[in-house]
């Protein structure tokens, strides 16, 4: 009796299945720079009411979100208890949302007119070091920077050497042109329309 032979062909993934790889993206937020940008649009606006997680999800859709870092210095409780309390609520909310809060210092400086102020210190270097460390450890393919600070200009070149890309979210008029020019992938403008879209509508006082 003749038996029927069957040829089994191997299953070959489609071109999309074989070559598509979801890009990994990590977000690095310069908290002080973001607040200045928000205030430049409306002095009554504050980062306390901004839904960072929702906006970041909007920017990173179709990519795999790996980490979010928020770099800031705590306010001095004795100088402004009300603002201190609001900032602590903001930081607590960010942590609950899975955002990594990196704290740096504020130092007292003389203004030259007999008055003093407290300036944030080490925020740029802490953000840059975290980005470089994660790039070296191959934790992301794209770094999304929330800042317009020209001190970050060397970062895109370093990332390119590691095979990484860099995006930037920035405020018009408060971003170094050199930073925009060297960012080798994408820039997202944060304007009044964006802020209003991603502000919380409900009260956050409780």
Coordinates of N, CA and C in Angstrom, one line a residue:
X1 N 0.8 -1.2 0.0 CA 0.0 0.0 0.0 C 0.9 1.2 0.0
X2 N 0.6 2.2 -0.9 CA 1.4 3.4 -1.0 C 0.9 4.4 0.1
X3 N 1.9 4.9 0.8 CA 1.6 5.9 1.8 C 1.8 7.3 1.2
X4 N 1.0 8.2 1.7 CA 1.1 9.6 1.2 C 2.2 10.3 2.1
X5 N 3.1 10.9 1.4 CA 4.2 11.7 2.1 C 3.8 13.1 2.2
X6 N 4.0 13.7 3.3 CA 3.7 15.1 3.5 C 4.9 16.0 3.7
X7 N 5.0 17.1 3.0 CA 6.2 18.0 3.2 C 5.7 19.1 4.2
X8 N 6.4 19.2 5.3 CA 6.1 20.3 6.2 C 7.1 21.4 6.1
X9 N 6.5 22.6 5.7 CA 7.4 23.8 5.5 C 7.5 24.5 6.9
X10 N 8.7 25.0 7.1 CA 8.9 25.7 8.4 C 8.1 27.0 8.4
X11 N 7.6 27.4 9.5 CA 6.9 28.7 9.6 C 7.9 29.8 9.7
X12 N 7.7 30.7 8.7 CA 8.6 31.9 8.6 C 7.9 33.1 9.1
X13 N 8.5 33.9 10.0 CA 7.9 35.1 10.5 C 7.8 36.1 9.3
X14 N 6.8 36.9 9.4 CA 6.7 38.0 8.4 C 7.8 39.0 8.6
X15 N 8.0 39.8 7.6 CA 9.1 40.8 7.7 C 8.8 41.7 8.9
X16 N 7.6 42.0 9.1 CA 7.3 42.9 10.3 C 7.6 42.2 11.6
X17 N 7.2 40.9 11.7 CA 7.5 40.1 12.9 C 9.0 39.9 13.1
X18 N 9.7 39.7 12.0 CA 11.1 39.4 12.1 C 12.0 40.6 12.4
X19 N 11.6 41.8 11.9 CA 12.5 42.9 12.1 C 12.0 44.0 13.0
X20 N 10.7 44.0 13.3 CA 10.2 45.0 14.2 C 10.6 44.8 15.7
X21 N 11.2 45.8 16.2 CA 11.5 45.7 17.6 C 11.1 47.0 18.3
X22 N 10.3 46.9 19.3 CA 9.8 48.1 20.0 C 10.9 48.9 20.6
X23 N 11.1 50.1 20.3 CA 12.2 50.9 20.9 C 11.9 51.2 22.4
X24 N 13.0 51.2 23.1 CA 12.9 51.4 24.6 C 13.2 52.9 24.8
X25 N 12.4 53.5 25.6 CA 12.6 55.0 25.9 C 12.6 55.3 27.4
X26 N 13.5 56.1 27.8 CA 13.5 56.6 29.2 C 13.5 58.1 29.2
X27 N 12.8 58.6 30.3 CA 12.6 60.0 30.3 C 13.3 60.7 31.5
X28 N 13.9 61.8 31.2 CA 14.8 62.5 32.2 C 14.2 64.0 32.3
X29 N 13.7 64.3 33.5 CA 13.0 65.6 33.7 C 13.9 66.5 34.6
X30 N 14.2 67.6 34.1 CA 14.9 68.7 34.8 C 13.8 69.5 35.5
X31 N 13.5 69.1 36.8 CA 12.3 69.7 37.4 C 12.3 71.2 37.6
X32 N 13.4 71.8 37.9 CA 13.5 73.2 38.0 C 13.3 73.9 36.7
X33 N 13.9 73.4 35.7 CA 13.8 74.0 34.3 C 12.3 73.9 33.8
X34 N 11.7 72.8 34.1 CA 10.3 72.6 33.7 C 9.4 73.6 34.4
X35 N 9.6 73.9 35.7 CA 8.8 74.8 36.4 C 9.0 76.2 35.8
X36 N 10.2 76.6 35.5 CA 10.5 77.9 34.9 C 9.7 78.0 33.6
X37 N 9.7 77.0 32.8 CA 9.0 77.0 31.5 C 7.5 77.2 31.7
X38 N 7.0 76.4 32.7 CA 5.5 76.6 33.0 C 5.2 78.0 33.4
X39 N 6.0 78.6 34.3 CA 5.8 80.0 34.7 C 5.9 81.0 33.6
X40 N 6.8 80.7 32.6 CA 6.9 81.6 31.5 C 5.7 81.7 30.7
X41 N 4.8 80.7 30.7 CA 3.6 80.7 29.9 C 2.5 81.4 30.7
X42 N 2.4 81.2 32.0 CA 1.5 81.8 32.9 C 2.0 81.7 34.3
X43 N 2.2 82.9 34.9 CA 2.8 82.9 36.2 C 2.0 82.2 37.3
X44 N 0.7 82.0 37.0 CA -0.2 81.3 37.9 C -0.1 79.8 37.8
X45 N 0.5 79.3 36.7 CA 0.6 77.9 36.4 C 1.7 77.3 37.4
X46 N 1.5 76.0 37.6 CA 2.5 75.3 38.5 C 2.6 73.9 38.0
X47 N 3.8 73.3 38.3 CA 4.0 71.9 37.9 C 3.2 71.0 38.8
X48 N 2.7 71.5 40.0 CA 2.0 70.7 40.9 C 0.7 70.1 40.3
X49 N 0.1 70.9 39.3 CA -1.1 70.4 38.7 C -0.9 69.7 37.4
X50 N 0.3 69.5 37.0 CA 0.6 68.9 35.7 C 0.7 67.4 35.8
X51 N 0.0 66.7 34.9 CA 0.0 65.2 34.9 C 1.1 64.7 34.0
X52 N 2.3 64.6 34.7 CA 3.5 64.2 34.0 C 3.3 62.8 33.3
X53 N 2.8 61.9 34.1 CA 2.6 60.5 33.6 C 1.8 60.5 32.3
X54 N 0.7 61.2 32.3 CA -0.2 61.2 31.1 C 0.5 61.8 29.9
X55 N 1.2 62.9 30.1 CA 1.9 63.6 29.0 C 3.0 62.7 28.5
X56 N 3.7 62.1 29.4 CA 4.8 61.2 28.9 C 4.3 60.0 28.1
X57 N 3.2 59.4 28.6 CA 2.6 58.4 27.8 C 2.1 58.8 26.4
X58 N 1.7 60.1 26.4 CA 1.3 60.7 25.1 C 2.6 60.8 24.1
X59 N 3.7 61.2 24.7 CA 4.9 61.4 23.9 C 5.6 60.1 23.5
X60 N 5.4 59.1 24.4 CA 6.2 57.8 24.2 C 5.3 56.7 23.6
X61 N 4.1 57.0 23.2 CA 3.3 55.9 22.6 C 4.0 55.1 21.5
X62 N 3.7 53.9 21.4 CA 4.3 52.9 20.4 C 5.8 52.6 20.8
X63 N 6.3 53.1 21.9 CA 7.6 52.8 22.4 C 7.4 52.1 23.8
X64 N 8.4 51.4 24.2 CA 8.4 50.8 25.5 C 9.0 51.7 26.5
X65 N 8.2 52.2 27.4 CA 8.7 53.1 28.5 C 9.4 52.3 29.6
X66 N 10.7 52.7 29.8 CA 11.5 52.0 30.7 C 11.6 52.7 32.1
X67 N 12.0 53.9 32.1 CA 12.2 54.6 33.3 C 11.8 56.1 33.1
X68 N 11.3 56.7 34.2 CA 11.1 58.2 34.3 C 11.9 58.7 35.5
X69 N 12.8 59.7 35.2 CA 13.5 60.3 36.3 C 13.1 61.8 36.4
X70 N 12.9 62.2 37.7 CA 12.5 63.6 37.9 C 13.6 64.1 38.9
X71 N 14.4 65.1 38.5 CA 15.4 65.7 39.3 C 15.0 67.0 39.8
X72 N 15.1 67.2 41.1 CA 14.7 68.4 41.8 C 15.4 68.6 43.1
X73 N 15.4 69.8 43.7 CA 15.9 70.0 45.0 C 14.7 70.4 45.9
X74 N 14.7 69.8 47.1 CA 13.6 70.1 48.0 C 13.6 71.6 48.4
X75 N 12.4 72.2 48.5 CA 12.3 73.6 49.0 C 12.6 73.6 50.5
X76 N 12.9 74.8 51.0 CA 13.2 75.0 52.4 C 11.9 75.2 53.1
X77 N 11.6 74.3 54.1 CA 10.3 74.3 54.8 C 10.1 75.6 55.6
X78 N 11.2 76.1 56.2 CA 11.2 77.3 57.0 C 11.0 78.6 56.2
X79 N 11.3 78.5 54.9 CA 11.2 79.8 54.1 C 9.8 79.9 53.6
X80 N 9.1 78.8 53.2 CA 7.8 78.9 52.7 C 7.1 77.6 52.9
X81 N 6.5 77.4 54.1 CA 5.8 76.2 54.5 C 4.8 75.7 53.5
X82 N 4.0 76.6 52.9 CA 2.9 76.3 52.0 C 3.5 75.6 50.7
X83 N 4.5 76.3 50.1 CA 5.1 75.7 48.9 C 5.8 74.4 49.2
X84 N 6.4 74.4 50.3 CA 7.1 73.1 50.7 C 6.1 72.0 50.8
X85 N 5.0 72.2 51.4 CA 4.0 71.1 51.5 C 3.4 70.7 50.1
X86 N 3.2 71.7 49.2 CA 2.8 71.4 47.9 C 3.8 70.5 47.1
X87 N 5.1 70.9 47.3 CA 6.1 70.2 46.6 C 6.2 68.8 47.1
X88 N 6.1 68.6 48.4 CA 6.1 67.3 49.0 C 5.0 66.4 48.5
X89 N 3.8 67.0 48.3 CA 2.7 66.2 47.7 C 3.0 65.8 46.3
X90 N 3.6 66.8 45.5 CA 3.9 66.5 44.1 C 4.9 65.3 44.1
X91 N 6.0 65.3 44.9 CA 7.0 64.3 44.9 C 6.4 63.0 45.3
X92 N 5.5 63.0 46.3 CA 4.8 61.8 46.7 C 4.0 61.2 45.6
X93 N 3.3 62.0 44.9 CA 2.4 61.6 43.8 C 3.3 60.9 42.7
X94 N 4.4 61.6 42.3 CA 5.3 61.1 41.3 C 5.8 59.7 41.7
X95 N 6.2 59.5 42.9 CA 6.7 58.3 43.4 C 5.7 57.2 43.3
X96 N 4.4 57.5 43.6 CA 3.3 56.5 43.6 C 3.1 56.1 42.1
X97 N 3.4 57.0 41.2 CA 3.2 56.7 39.7 C 4.4 56.0 39.1
X98 N 5.3 55.6 40.0 CA 6.5 54.9 39.5 C 7.6 55.7 39.0
X99 N 7.6 57.0 39.2 CA 8.6 57.9 38.7 C 9.7 58.0 39.7
X100 N 11.0 57.9 39.3 CA 12.1 57.9 40.1 C 12.5 59.4 40.5
X101 N 12.4 59.8 41.7 CA 12.7 61.1 42.1 C 14.1 61.2 42.6
X102 N 14.9 62.0 42.0 CA 16.3 62.2 42.4 C 16.5 63.6 43.0
X103 N 16.9 63.6 44.3 CA 16.9 64.8 45.0 C 18.4 65.4 45.0
X104 N 18.5 66.7 44.8 CA 19.8 67.4 45.0 C 19.6 68.5 46.0
X105 N 20.6 69.4 46.0 CA 20.6 70.4 47.1 C 20.3 71.8 46.7
X106 N 19.9 72.6 47.6 CA 19.8 74.1 47.5 C 20.8 74.7 48.4
X107 N 21.6 75.7 47.8 CA 22.6 76.4 48.6 C 22.3 77.9 48.7
X108 N 22.6 78.5 49.8 CA 22.4 79.9 50.0 C 23.4 80.7 49.3
X109 N 23.0 81.7 48.5 CA 23.9 82.6 47.8 C 23.6 84.1 48.0
X110 N 24.6 84.9 48.0 CA 24.4 86.4 48.2 C 24.0 86.9 46.8
X111 N 23.0 87.8 46.8 CA 22.6 88.5 45.5 C 23.5 89.7 45.2
X112 N 24.4 90.1 46.1 CA 25.2 91.3 45.9 C 24.6 92.6 46.3
X113 N 23.3 92.5 46.8 CA 22.7 93.7 47.2 C 22.3 93.6 48.7
X114 N 22.9 92.7 49.4 CA 22.6 92.5 50.8 C 21.5 91.5 51.1
X115 N 20.9 91.0 50.0 CA 19.9 89.9 50.2 C 20.5 88.6 49.8
X116 N 19.8 87.5 50.1 CA 20.2 86.2 49.8 C 19.1 85.4 49.1
X117 N 19.6 84.3 48.4 CA 18.6 83.4 47.8 C 19.1 82.0 47.9
X118 N 18.3 81.0 47.6 CA 18.7 79.6 47.6 C 18.6 79.1 46.2
X119 N 19.8 78.7 45.7 CA 19.9 78.2 44.3 C 20.0 76.7 44.3
X120 N 19.4 76.1 43.3 CA 19.5 74.6 43.2 C 20.9 74.3 42.7
X121 N 21.5 73.2 43.2 CA 22.8 72.8 42.9 C 22.9 71.3 42.6
X122 N 23.7 70.9 41.6 CA 24.0 69.5 41.3 C 22.9 68.8 40.4
X123 N 21.8 69.6 40.1 CA 20.7 68.9 39.3 C 21.1 68.5 37.9
X124 N 21.9 69.4 37.2 CA 22.3 69.1 35.9 C 23.2 67.8 35.9
X125 N 24.2 67.8 36.8 CA 25.2 66.7 36.8 C 24.5 65.4 37.2
X126 N 23.6 65.5 38.1 CA 22.9 64.2 38.5 C 22.0 63.7 37.4
X127 N 21.4 64.6 36.6 CA 20.6 64.1 35.5 C 21.5 63.5 34.4
X128 N 22.5 64.2 34.1 CA 23.5 63.8 33.0 C 24.1 62.5 33.4
X129 N 24.5 62.3 34.7 CA 25.2 61.1 35.1 C 24.2 59.9 35.0
X130 N 22.9 60.1 35.4 CA 22.0 59.0 35.3 C 21.7 58.6 33.9
X131 N 21.6 59.6 33.0 CA 21.4 59.3 31.6 C 22.6 58.5 31.0
X132 N 23.8 59.0 31.3 CA 25.0 58.3 30.8 C 25.1 56.9 31.4
X133 N 24.8 56.7 32.6 CA 24.9 55.4 33.3 C 23.9 54.4 32.6
X134 N 22.7 54.9 32.4 CA 21.7 54.0 31.7 C 22.0 53.7 30.3
X135 N 22.6 54.7 29.6 CA 23.0 54.4 28.2 C 24.2 53.4 28.2
X136 N 25.1 53.6 29.1 CA 26.2 52.6 29.2 C 25.7 51.2 29.5
X137 N 24.7 51.1 30.4 CA 24.1 49.8 30.7 C 23.1 49.3 29.7
X138 N 23.0 50.0 28.6 CA 22.0 49.7 27.5 C 20.6 49.5 28.0
X139 N 20.1 50.4 28.8 CA 18.8 50.3 29.4 C 17.7 51.0 28.5
X140 N 18.1 51.8 27.5 CA 17.2 52.4 26.6 C 17.8 52.6 25.2
X141 N 16.9 52.9 24.3 CA 17.3 53.2 22.9 C 17.2 54.7 22.7
X142 N 16.2 55.3 23.3 CA 16.0 56.8 23.2 C 15.9 57.4 24.6
X143 N 16.6 58.5 24.7 CA 16.4 59.3 26.0 C 15.6 60.6 25.6
X144 N 14.5 60.8 26.4 CA 13.7 62.0 26.2 C 14.0 62.9 27.4
X145 N 14.6 64.1 27.0 CA 15.0 65.1 28.0 C 14.0 66.2 28.1
X146 N 13.5 66.5 29.3 CA 12.7 67.6 29.6 C 13.6 68.7 30.1
X147 N 14.1 69.5 29.2 CA 14.9 70.7 29.7 C 15.4 71.5 28.4
X148 N 15.7 72.7 28.7 CA 16.2 73.6 27.6 C 17.6 74.1 28.0
X149 N 18.2 73.5 29.0 CA 19.5 74.0 29.5 C 20.6 73.6 28.6
X150 N 21.3 74.6 28.2 CA 22.5 74.4 27.3 C 23.6 73.6 27.8
X151 N 23.6 73.4 29.1 CA 24.6 72.5 29.7 C 24.5 71.1 29.3
X152 N 23.4 70.7 28.7 CA 23.2 69.3 28.3 C 23.6 69.1 26.8
X153 N 24.2 70.1 26.2 CA 24.5 70.0 24.8 C 25.5 68.8 24.5
X154 N 26.4 68.4 25.4 CA 27.3 67.3 25.1 C 26.6 65.9 25.1
X155 N 25.4 65.8 25.7 CA 24.8 64.5 25.9 C 24.4 63.8 24.6
X156 N 23.8 64.5 23.6 CA 23.5 63.8 22.4 C 24.7 63.1 21.7
X157 N 25.8 63.8 21.7 CA 27.0 63.2 21.1 C 27.4 61.9 21.9
X158 N 27.4 62.0 23.2 CA 27.7 60.8 24.0 C 26.7 59.7 23.7
X159 N 25.5 60.0 23.6 CA 24.5 58.9 23.3 C 24.7 58.3 21.9
X160 N 25.0 59.2 21.0 CA 25.2 58.7 19.6 C 26.4 57.7 19.6
X161 N 27.4 57.9 20.4 CA 28.5 57.0 20.5 C 28.1 55.6 21.0
X162 N 27.0 55.6 21.8 CA 26.5 54.4 22.4 C 25.4 53.8 21.5
X163 N 25.1 54.4 20.4 CA 24.1 53.9 19.5 C 22.7 54.3 19.9
X164 N 22.6 55.4 20.7 CA 21.3 55.9 21.3 C 20.9 57.2 20.6
X165 N 19.6 57.5 20.7 CA 19.0 58.7 20.2 C 18.5 59.6 21.3
X166 N 18.3 60.8 21.0 CA 17.8 61.8 22.0 C 16.6 62.6 21.5
X167 N 15.6 62.7 22.3 CA 14.5 63.6 22.0 C 14.5 64.7 23.1
X168 N 13.8 65.8 22.8 CA 13.7 66.8 23.8 C 12.3 67.4 23.9
X169 N 11.8 67.7 25.1 CA 10.6 68.4 25.3 C 11.0 69.7 25.9
X170 N 10.5 70.8 25.2 CA 11.1 72.1 25.6 C 10.0 73.2 25.5
X171 N 10.4 74.4 26.1 CA 9.5 75.6 26.1 C 10.2 76.6 25.2
X172 N 9.4 77.2 24.3 CA 9.9 78.2 23.4 C 10.4 79.4 24.1
X173 N 11.5 79.9 23.8 CA 12.1 81.1 24.4 C 12.9 80.8 25.7
X174 N 12.8 79.5 26.1 CA 13.6 79.1 27.3 C 14.4 77.9 27.1
X175 N 14.9 77.8 25.8 CA 15.7 76.6 25.4 C 16.9 77.1 24.6
X176 N 18.0 76.6 25.0 CA 19.3 77.0 24.2 C 19.2 76.4 22.8
X177 N 19.4 77.3 21.8 CA 19.4 76.9 20.4 C 20.3 75.8 20.1
X178 N 21.5 75.9 20.8 CA 22.5 74.8 20.5 C 22.0 73.4 20.9
X179 N 21.2 73.4 22.0 CA 20.6 72.1 22.4 C 19.6 71.6 21.4
X180 N 18.8 72.5 20.9 CA 17.8 72.0 19.9 C 18.5 71.6 18.6
X181 N 19.6 72.2 18.3 CA 20.4 71.9 17.0 C 21.0 70.5 17.1
X182 N 21.5 70.2 18.3 CA 22.3 68.9 18.4 C 21.4 67.7 18.7
X183 N 20.2 68.0 19.1 CA 19.3 66.8 19.4 C 19.0 66.1 18.0
X184 N 19.4 64.9 17.9 CA 19.4 64.2 16.6 C 18.2 63.4 16.3
X185 N 17.1 63.6 17.0 CA 15.9 62.8 16.7 C 14.6 63.6 16.6
X186 N 14.1 64.1 17.7 CA 12.8 64.7 17.7 C 12.7 65.8 18.8
X187 N 12.0 66.9 18.6 CA 11.7 67.9 19.6 C 10.2 68.1 19.7
X188 N 9.8 68.2 20.9 CA 8.3 68.4 21.2 C 8.2 69.7 22.0
X189 N 7.4 70.7 21.4 CA 7.2 72.0 22.0 C 6.1 71.9 23.1
X190 N 6.4 72.3 24.3 CA 5.4 72.4 25.3 C 4.9 73.8 25.3
X191 N 3.6 74.0 25.0 CA 3.0 75.4 24.9 C 1.8 75.4 25.8
X192 N 1.1 76.5 25.8 CA -0.1 76.7 26.6 C -1.2 75.6 26.3
X193 N -1.3 75.3 25.1 CA -2.3 74.3 24.7 C -2.0 72.9 25.3
X194 N -0.7 72.6 25.3 CA -0.3 71.3 25.9 C -0.5 71.3 27.4
X195 N -0.1 72.4 28.0 CA -0.3 72.5 29.5 C -1.7 72.3 29.9
X196 N -2.6 73.1 29.2 CA -4.0 73.0 29.5 C -4.6 71.6 29.3
X197 N -4.1 70.9 28.3 CA -4.6 69.6 28.0 C -4.2 68.6 29.0
X198 N -3.0 68.8 29.6 CA -2.5 67.8 30.6 C -2.5 68.2 32.0
X199 N -3.2 69.3 32.3 CA -3.4 69.7 33.7 C -4.5 68.8 34.3
X200 N -4.3 68.5 35.6 CA -5.4 67.8 36.3 C -6.6 68.7 36.4
X201 N -7.8 68.1 36.1 CA -9.0 68.9 36.2 C -9.6 68.9 37.6
X202 N -9.3 67.8 38.4 CA -9.9 67.7 39.7 C -8.9 68.3 40.7
X203 N -9.4 68.6 41.9 CA -8.5 69.2 43.0 C -7.5 68.2 43.4
X204 N -6.3 68.6 43.7 CA -5.2 67.7 44.2 C -4.9 68.1 45.6
X205 N -5.7 68.9 46.3 CA -5.4 69.3 47.6 C -5.5 68.2 48.7
X206 N -6.3 67.2 48.4 CA -6.5 66.2 49.3 C -5.6 65.0 49.1

